[in-house]
Coordinates of C-alpha atoms in Angstrom, one line a residue:
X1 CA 6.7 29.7 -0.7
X2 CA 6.3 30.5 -4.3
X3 CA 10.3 31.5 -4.6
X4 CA 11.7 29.1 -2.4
X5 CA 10.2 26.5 -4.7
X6 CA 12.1 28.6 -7.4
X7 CA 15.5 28.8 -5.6
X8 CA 15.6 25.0 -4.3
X9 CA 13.5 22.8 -6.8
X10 CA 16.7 21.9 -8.5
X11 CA 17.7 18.9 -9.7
X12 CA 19.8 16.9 -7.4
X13 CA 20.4 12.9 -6.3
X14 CA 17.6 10.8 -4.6
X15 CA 20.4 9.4 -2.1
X16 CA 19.2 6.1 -2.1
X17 CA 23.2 5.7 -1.8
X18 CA 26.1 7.6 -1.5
X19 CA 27.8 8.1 -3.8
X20 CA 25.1 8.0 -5.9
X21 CA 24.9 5.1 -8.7
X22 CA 26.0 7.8 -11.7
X23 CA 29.3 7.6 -9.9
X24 CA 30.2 4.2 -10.3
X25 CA 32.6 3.1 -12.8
X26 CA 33.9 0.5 -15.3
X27 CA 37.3 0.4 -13.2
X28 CA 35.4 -1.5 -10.5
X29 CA 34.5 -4.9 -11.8
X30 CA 34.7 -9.0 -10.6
X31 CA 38.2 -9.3 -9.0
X32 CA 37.4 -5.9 -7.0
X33 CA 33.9 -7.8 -5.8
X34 CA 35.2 -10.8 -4.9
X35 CA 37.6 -8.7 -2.6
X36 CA 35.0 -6.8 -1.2
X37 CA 32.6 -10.1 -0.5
X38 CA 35.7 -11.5 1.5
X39 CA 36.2 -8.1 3.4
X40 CA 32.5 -7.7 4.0
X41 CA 32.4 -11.3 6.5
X42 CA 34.7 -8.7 8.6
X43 CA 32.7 -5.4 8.3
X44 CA 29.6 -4.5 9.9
X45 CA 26.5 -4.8 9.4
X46 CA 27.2 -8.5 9.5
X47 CA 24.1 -9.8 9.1
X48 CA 22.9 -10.3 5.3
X49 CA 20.5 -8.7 2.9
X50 CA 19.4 -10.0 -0.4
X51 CA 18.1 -8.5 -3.3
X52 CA 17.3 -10.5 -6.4
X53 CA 16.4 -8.3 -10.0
X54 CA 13.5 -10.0 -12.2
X55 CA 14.1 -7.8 -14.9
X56 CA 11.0 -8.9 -17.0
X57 CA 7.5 -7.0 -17.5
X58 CA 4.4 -7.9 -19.4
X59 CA 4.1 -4.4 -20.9
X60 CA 6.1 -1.8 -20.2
X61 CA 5.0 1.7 -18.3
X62 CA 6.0 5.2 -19.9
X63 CA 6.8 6.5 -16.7
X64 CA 9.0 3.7 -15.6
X65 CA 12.6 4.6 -14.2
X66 CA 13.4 1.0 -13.5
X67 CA 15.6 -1.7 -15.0
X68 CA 12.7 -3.3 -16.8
X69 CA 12.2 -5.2 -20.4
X70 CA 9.8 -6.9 -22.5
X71 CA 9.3 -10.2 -22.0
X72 CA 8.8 -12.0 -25.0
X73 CA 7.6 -15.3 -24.2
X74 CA 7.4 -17.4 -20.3
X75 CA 10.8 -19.5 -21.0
X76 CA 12.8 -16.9 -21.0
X77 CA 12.1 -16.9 -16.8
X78 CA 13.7 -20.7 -16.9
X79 CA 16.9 -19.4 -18.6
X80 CA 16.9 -16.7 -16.3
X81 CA 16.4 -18.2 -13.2
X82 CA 18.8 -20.7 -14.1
X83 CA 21.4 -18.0 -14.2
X84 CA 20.2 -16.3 -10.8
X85 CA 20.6 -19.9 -9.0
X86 CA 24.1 -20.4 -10.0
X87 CA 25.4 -16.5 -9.5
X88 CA 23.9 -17.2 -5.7
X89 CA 25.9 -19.9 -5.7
X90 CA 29.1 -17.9 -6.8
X91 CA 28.7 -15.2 -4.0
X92 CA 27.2 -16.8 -1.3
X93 CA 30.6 -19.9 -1.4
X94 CA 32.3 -16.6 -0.6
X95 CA 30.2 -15.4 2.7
X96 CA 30.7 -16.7 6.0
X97 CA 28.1 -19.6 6.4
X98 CA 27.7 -18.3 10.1
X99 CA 26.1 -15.2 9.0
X100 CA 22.6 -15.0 9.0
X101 CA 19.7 -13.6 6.8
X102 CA 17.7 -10.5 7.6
X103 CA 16.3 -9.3 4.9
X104 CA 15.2 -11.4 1.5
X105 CA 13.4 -8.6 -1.3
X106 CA 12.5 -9.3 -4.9
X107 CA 12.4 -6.6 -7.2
X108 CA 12.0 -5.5 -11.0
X109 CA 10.6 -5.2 -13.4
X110 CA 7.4 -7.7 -12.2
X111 CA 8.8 -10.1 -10.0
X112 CA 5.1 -11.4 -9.6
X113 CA 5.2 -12.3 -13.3
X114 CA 7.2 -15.1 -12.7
X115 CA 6.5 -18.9 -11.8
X116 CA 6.0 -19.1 -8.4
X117 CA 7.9 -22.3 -8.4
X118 CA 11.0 -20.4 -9.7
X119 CA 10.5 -18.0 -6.8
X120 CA 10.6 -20.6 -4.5
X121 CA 14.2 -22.0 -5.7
X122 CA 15.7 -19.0 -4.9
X123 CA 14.3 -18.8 -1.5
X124 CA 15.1 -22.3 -0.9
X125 CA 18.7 -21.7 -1.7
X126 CA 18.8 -19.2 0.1
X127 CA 17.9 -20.3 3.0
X128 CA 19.4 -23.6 3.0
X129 CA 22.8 -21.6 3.3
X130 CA 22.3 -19.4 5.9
X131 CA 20.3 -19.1 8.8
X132 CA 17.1 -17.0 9.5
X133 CA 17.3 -14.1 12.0
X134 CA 13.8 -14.6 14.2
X135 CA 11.2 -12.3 12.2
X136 CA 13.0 -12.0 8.9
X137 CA 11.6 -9.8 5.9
X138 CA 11.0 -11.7 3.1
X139 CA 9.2 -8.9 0.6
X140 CA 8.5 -9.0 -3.0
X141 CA 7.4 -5.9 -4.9
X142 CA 3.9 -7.2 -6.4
X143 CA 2.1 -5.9 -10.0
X144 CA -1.8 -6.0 -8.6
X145 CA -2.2 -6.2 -12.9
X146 CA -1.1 -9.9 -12.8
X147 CA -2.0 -11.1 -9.4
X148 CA -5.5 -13.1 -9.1
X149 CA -6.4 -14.7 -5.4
X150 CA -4.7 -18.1 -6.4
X151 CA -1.6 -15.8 -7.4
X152 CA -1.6 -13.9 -3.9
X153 CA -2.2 -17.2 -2.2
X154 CA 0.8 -18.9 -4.0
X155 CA 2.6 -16.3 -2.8
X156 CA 1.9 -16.4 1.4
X157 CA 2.2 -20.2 0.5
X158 CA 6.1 -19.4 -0.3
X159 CA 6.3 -17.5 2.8
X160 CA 6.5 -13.8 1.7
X161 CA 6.5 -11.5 5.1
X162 CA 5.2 -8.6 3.1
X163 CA 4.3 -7.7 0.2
X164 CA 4.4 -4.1 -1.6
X165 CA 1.8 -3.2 -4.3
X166 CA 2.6 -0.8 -6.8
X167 CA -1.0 0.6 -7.2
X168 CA 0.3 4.1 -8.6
X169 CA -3.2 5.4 -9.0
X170 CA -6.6 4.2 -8.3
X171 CA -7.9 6.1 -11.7
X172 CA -7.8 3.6 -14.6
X173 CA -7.7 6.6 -16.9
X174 CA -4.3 7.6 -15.3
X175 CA -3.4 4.3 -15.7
X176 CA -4.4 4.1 -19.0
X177 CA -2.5 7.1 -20.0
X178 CA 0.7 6.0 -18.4
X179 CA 0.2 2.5 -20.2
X180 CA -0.1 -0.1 -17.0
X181 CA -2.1 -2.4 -16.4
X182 CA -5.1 -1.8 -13.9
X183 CA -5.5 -4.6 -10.9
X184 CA -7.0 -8.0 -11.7
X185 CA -8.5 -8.2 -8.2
X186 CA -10.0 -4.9 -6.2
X187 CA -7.3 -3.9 -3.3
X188 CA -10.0 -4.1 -1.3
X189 CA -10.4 -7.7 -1.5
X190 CA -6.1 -7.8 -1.5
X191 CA -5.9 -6.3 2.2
X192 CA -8.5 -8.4 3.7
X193 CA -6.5 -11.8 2.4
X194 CA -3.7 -10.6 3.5
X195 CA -4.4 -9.4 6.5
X196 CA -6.4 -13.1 7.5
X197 CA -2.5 -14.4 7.2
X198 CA -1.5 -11.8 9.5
X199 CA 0.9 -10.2 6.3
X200 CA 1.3 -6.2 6.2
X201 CA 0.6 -4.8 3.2
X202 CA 2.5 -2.0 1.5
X203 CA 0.8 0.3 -1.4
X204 CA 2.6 3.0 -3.3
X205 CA 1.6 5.5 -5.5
X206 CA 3.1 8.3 -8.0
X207 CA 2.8 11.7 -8.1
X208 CA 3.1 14.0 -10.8
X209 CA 1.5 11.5 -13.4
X210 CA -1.0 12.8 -16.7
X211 CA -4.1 13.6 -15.5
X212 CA -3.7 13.7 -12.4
X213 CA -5.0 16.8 -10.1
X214 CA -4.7 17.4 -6.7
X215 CA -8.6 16.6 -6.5
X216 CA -7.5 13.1 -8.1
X217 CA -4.6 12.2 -6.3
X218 CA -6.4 13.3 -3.3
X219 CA -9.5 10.8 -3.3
X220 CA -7.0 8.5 -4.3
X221 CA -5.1 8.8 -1.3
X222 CA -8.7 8.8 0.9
X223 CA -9.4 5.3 -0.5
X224 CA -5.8 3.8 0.1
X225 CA -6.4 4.9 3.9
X226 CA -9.7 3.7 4.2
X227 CA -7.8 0.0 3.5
X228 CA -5.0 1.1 6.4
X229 CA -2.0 -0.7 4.7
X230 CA 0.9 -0.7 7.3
X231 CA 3.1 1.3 4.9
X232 CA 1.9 3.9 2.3
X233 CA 4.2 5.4 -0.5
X234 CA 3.6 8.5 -2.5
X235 CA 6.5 8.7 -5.0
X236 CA 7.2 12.4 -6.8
X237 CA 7.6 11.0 -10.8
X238 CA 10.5 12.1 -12.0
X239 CA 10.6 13.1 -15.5
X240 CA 14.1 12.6 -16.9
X241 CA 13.6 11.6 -20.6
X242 CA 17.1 12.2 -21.6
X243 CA 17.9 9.2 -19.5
X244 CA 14.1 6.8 -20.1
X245 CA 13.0 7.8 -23.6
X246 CA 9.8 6.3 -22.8
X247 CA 9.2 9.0 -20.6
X248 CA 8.7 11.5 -23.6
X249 CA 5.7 10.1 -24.1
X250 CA 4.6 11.7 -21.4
X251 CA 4.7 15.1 -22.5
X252 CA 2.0 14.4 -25.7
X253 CA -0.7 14.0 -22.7
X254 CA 0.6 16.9 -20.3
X255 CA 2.5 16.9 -17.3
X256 CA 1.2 18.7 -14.1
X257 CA 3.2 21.5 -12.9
X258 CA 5.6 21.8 -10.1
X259 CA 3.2 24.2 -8.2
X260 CA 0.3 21.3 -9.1
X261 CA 3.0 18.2 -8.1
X262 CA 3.3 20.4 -4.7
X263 CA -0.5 20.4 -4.3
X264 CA -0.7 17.1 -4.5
X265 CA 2.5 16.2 -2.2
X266 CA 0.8 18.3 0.9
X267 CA -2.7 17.6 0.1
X268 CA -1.9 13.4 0.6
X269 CA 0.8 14.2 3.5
X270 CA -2.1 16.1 5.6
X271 CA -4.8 13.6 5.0
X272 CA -2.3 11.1 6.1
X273 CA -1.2 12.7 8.8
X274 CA -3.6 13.7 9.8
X275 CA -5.8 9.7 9.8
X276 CA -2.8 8.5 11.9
X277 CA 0.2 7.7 9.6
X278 CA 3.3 8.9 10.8
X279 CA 5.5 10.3 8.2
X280 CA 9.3 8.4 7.1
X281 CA 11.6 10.5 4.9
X282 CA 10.5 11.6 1.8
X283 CA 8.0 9.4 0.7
X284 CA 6.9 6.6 3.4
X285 CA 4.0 7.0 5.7
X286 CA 3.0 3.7 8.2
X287 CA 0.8 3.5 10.9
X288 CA 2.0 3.4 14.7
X289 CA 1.9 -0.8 14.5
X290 CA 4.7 -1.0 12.1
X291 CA 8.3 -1.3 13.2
X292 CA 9.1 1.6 11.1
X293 CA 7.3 3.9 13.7
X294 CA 9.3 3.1 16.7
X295 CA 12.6 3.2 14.2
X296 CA 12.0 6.9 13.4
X297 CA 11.0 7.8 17.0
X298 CA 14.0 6.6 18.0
X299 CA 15.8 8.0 15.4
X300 CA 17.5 4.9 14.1
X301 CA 15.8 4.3 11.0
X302 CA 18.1 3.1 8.1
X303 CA 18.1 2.9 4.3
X304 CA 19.2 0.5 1.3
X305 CA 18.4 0.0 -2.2
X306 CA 15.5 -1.2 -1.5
X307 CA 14.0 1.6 0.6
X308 CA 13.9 1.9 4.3
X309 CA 13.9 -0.5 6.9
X310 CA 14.9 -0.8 10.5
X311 CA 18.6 -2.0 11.8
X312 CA 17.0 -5.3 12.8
X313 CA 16.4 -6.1 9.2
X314 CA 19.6 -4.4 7.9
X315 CA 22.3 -5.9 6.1
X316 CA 24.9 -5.6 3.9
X317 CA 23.0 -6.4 0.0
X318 CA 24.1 -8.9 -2.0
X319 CA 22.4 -8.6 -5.5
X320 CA 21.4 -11.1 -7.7
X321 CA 20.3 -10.3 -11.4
X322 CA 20.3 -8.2 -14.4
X323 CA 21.5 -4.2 -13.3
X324 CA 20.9 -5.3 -9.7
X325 CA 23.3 -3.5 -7.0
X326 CA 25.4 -4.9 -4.3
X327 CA 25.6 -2.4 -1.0
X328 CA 28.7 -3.9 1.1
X329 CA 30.4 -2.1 3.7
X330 CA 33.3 -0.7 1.7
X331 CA 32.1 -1.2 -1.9
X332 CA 28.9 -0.9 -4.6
X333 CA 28.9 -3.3 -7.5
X334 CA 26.3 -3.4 -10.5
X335 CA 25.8 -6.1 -12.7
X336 CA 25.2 -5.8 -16.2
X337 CA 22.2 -4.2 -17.6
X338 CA 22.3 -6.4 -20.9
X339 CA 20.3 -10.0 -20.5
X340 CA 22.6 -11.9 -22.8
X341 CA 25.6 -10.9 -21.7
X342 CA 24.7 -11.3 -18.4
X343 CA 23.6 -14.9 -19.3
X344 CA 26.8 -15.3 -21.1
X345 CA 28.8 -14.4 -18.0
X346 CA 27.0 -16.7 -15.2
X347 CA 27.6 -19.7 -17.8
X348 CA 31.2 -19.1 -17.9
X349 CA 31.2 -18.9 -13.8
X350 CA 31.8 -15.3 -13.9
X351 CA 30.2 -12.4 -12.0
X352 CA 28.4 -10.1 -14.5
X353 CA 30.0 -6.9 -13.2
X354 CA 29.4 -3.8 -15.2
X355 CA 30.6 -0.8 -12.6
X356 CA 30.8 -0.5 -9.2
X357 CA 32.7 2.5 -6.7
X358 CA 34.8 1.4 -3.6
X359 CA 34.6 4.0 -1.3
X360 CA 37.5 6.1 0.4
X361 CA 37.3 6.3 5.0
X362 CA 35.7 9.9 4.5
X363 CA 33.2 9.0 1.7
X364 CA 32.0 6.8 4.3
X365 CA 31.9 9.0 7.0
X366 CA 29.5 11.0 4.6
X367 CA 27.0 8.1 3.5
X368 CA 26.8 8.1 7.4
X369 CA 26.1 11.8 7.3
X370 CA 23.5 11.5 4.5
X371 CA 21.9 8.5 5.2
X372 CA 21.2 9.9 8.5
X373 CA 19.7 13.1 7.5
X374 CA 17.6 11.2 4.7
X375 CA 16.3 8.5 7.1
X376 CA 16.0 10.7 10.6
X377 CA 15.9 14.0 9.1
X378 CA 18.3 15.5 11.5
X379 CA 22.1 15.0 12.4
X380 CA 24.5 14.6 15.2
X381 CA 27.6 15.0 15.0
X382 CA 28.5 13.4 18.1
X383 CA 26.4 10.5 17.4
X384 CA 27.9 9.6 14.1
X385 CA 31.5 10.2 15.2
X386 CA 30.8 6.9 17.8
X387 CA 29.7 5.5 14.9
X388 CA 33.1 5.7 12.7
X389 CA 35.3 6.1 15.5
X390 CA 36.1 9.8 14.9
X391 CA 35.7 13.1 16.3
X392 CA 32.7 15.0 15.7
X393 CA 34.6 17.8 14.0
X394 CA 36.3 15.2 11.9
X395 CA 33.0 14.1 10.8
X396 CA 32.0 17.4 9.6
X397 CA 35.0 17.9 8.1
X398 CA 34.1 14.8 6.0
X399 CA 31.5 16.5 4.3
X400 CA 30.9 19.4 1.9
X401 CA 29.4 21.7 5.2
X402 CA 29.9 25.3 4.5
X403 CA 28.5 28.0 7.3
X404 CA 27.3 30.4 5.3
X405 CA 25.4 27.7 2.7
X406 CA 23.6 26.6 6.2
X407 CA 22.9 30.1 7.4
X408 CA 21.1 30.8 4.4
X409 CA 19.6 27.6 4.8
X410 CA 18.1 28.2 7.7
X411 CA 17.4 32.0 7.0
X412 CA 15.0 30.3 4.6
X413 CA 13.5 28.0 6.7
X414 CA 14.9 24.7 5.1
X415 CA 17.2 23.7 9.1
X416 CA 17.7 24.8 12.4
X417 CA 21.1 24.7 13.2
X418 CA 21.8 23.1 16.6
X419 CA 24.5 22.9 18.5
X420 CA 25.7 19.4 17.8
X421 CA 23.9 19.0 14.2
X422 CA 21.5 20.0 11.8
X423 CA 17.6 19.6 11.7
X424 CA 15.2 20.1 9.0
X425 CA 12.8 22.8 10.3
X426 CA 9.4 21.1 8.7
X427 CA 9.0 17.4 9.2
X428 CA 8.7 15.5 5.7
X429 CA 10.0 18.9 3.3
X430 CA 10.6 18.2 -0.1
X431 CA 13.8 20.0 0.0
X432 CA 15.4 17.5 2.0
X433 CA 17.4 16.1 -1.0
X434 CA 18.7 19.2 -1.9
X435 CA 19.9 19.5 1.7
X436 CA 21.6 16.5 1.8
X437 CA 23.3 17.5 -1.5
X438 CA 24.7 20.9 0.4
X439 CA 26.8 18.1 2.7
X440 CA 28.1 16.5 -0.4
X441 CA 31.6 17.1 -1.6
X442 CA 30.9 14.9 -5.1
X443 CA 28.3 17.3 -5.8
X444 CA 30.1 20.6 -6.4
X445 CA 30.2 21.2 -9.6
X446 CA 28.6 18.5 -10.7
X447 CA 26.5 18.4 -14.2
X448 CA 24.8 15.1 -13.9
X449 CA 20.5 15.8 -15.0
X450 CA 19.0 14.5 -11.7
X451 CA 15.1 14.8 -11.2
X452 CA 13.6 17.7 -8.9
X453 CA 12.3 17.2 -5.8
X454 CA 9.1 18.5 -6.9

């Protein structure tokens, strides 16, 4: 085990897309997005997704990888919100009113820092435009530090579906050390209100934090089962201060080891496993009542921006926001990561577009490729190529797939090699991202200082 950690704990993408977001560029901006919303009422999936970016935090956390900033006093959310209400209004005139909503998700920074009633303006706009699909998921990724019982009861008042609490790690010296702010109400207390509105409850955690040990994240993990949330995360950190100088801070209270990071990842995933949970990709475990379960039995799990969901709640994403990403059929589009000038844009009715990539027929035909083996784990040619309308060997012939690279794969362990496909050999391995990355042409000969695996 000990050298193929060695030879394939390399950095590489996470594939949340493909291409990955280091890809896009300045070259893609507002007239190339308002081309691609018009083309995207004609593409599939043609039911919508949207994502709207609360960039704001109370205090920031060292380990944070995320779009976040400090916000410096309450009416900046106004201003802000202002701004998101009118940008909806820019896209949306462009998307056919006949299409409907599957899938509404707040994100951040703290999206539970802000007014409820602001919250609720979006959602009303939203909805007011387009209709609901039956059983839509309207999600908002909750800070347990600012959430009392009136604040999670405002929130099932608004008509969140489900709600995703980013617990990290039931230690408050880990917390401490990583500078977040510990819960205001005990989780315990959380799942049990939830659960009497009949809302599923998502917790994630991080791996790889100071002070953590495999001991640690271990009883950690015991408690979150004993609460059985419908969806459990256990995040690897990933340490890349050249890109979050934050993250330096870090180092000053020692990071664990790869070989300790590894302990941890296989001491959750067996307890886990082992209490019921059923593993998705990397990260995700959720119990046999979830819709993910059935999704990755059947193999047709699927995955966006905003992690993995099933193909009833898929969509193409339209994002809202500061930095926030737009995933359409044919293109990717980020806005701008700066709050004034993003502020500045909306008020002269323009879309804040920073970068964006619009992708070729065979970059395409690989996301398929990758997205499949990140969401299912395994891939079929034949399957995909009745997907994009090609032949199988045209689809493998789309990525960067090399015999001998798989070979040696699989002489390590990493895949079988079937006869339509590839499959990973052990269910939830780490070093499914760095097989992924052996199917993608952009990544030959690429320099770009991803995060390991482990």
């Amino acid at each position: 085990m000990k050298d193929i950690l060695s030879k394939y704990n390399v950095p590489v993408p996470r594939y949340t897309s493909y291409p990955p977001a280091n890809f896009f560029h300045a070259g893609v901006g507002e007239r190339e997005f308002i081309v691609a919303i018009d083309q995207s009422n004609r593409e599939q999936p043609n039911q919508l997704s949207f994502y709207i970016h609360f960039p704001y935090c109370q205090q920031l956390c060292h380990y944070c990888g995320c779009n976040s900033y400090l916000r410096s006093k309450e009416t900046d959310d106004e201003e802000y919100f202002q701004a998101l209400l009118r940008e909806i209004d820019l896209i949306t005139e462009r998307i056919d009113p006949s299409r409907k909503i599957a899938q509404i998700h707040f994100g951040g920074g703290s999206p539970t820092l802000a007014a409820p009633l602001l919250l609720g303006k979006v959602i009303d706009k939203l909805t007011s435009r387009f209709d609901l699909i039956e059983r839509p998921e309207i999600a908002i990724e909750g800070h347990p530090g600012h959430l009392d019982r009136k604040g999670y009861e405002t929130l099932l008042a608004l008509g969140f579906t489900r709600m995703s609490l980013g617990v990290q790690d039931f230690s408050t010296e880990v917390l401490k050390a990583v500078h977040r702010i510990p819960p205001m109400m005990p989780i315990e207390e959380v799942r049990e209100l939830l659960s009497n509105h009949s809302v599923p409850l998502n917790l994630d955690f991080i791996y790889g934090l100071p002070l953590q040990t495999p001991e640690s994240f271990e009883a950690t993990i015991q408690r979150a089962i004993d609460l059985r949330p419908s969806r459990l995360v256990t995040f690897s950190y990933a340490h890349v201060p050249s890109m979050f100088p934050a993250q330096k801070l870090l180092e000053n209270r020692g990071l664990p080891t790869a070989k300790t990071k590894a302990e941890m990842y296989d001491r959750a995933r067996r307890l886990l496993l082992d209490s019921g949970y059923l593993q998705i990709g990397l990260d995700h475990f959720v119990l046999p009542t979830d819709e993910l379960h059935q999704a990755a039995k059947s193999h047709t799990l699927h995955r966006n921006f905003q992690g993995y969901c099933t193909r009833r709640t898929t969509g193409q994403v339209y994002a809202f926001g500061v930095s926030a990403i737009s995933q359409l059929n044919s293109a990717y589009t980020q806005n701008t990561k700066h709050i004034p000038t993003y502020l500045q844009s909306i008020s002269q009715g323009k879309l804040p577009i920073l970068c964006g990539y619009l992708l070729t027929e065979q970059e395409q035909i690989t996301r398929e490729v990758i997205n499949t083996l990140m969401c299912n784990e395994r891939i079929s040619w034949s399957y995909i190529a009745g997907i994009v309308d090609k032949t199988p060997e045209e689809v493998r012939q789309a990525t960067a797939y090399n015999p001998i690279e798989m070979a040696e794969l699989e002489g390590d362990g990493l895949i079988l090699l079937t006869q339509d496909g590839i499959q990973l050999a052990s269910p939830g391995s780490p070093f499914l991202r760095y097989v992924a990355s052996r199917l993608d042409p952009l990544q030959r000969n690429n320099p770009t200082p991803y995060s390991k695996p482990i």
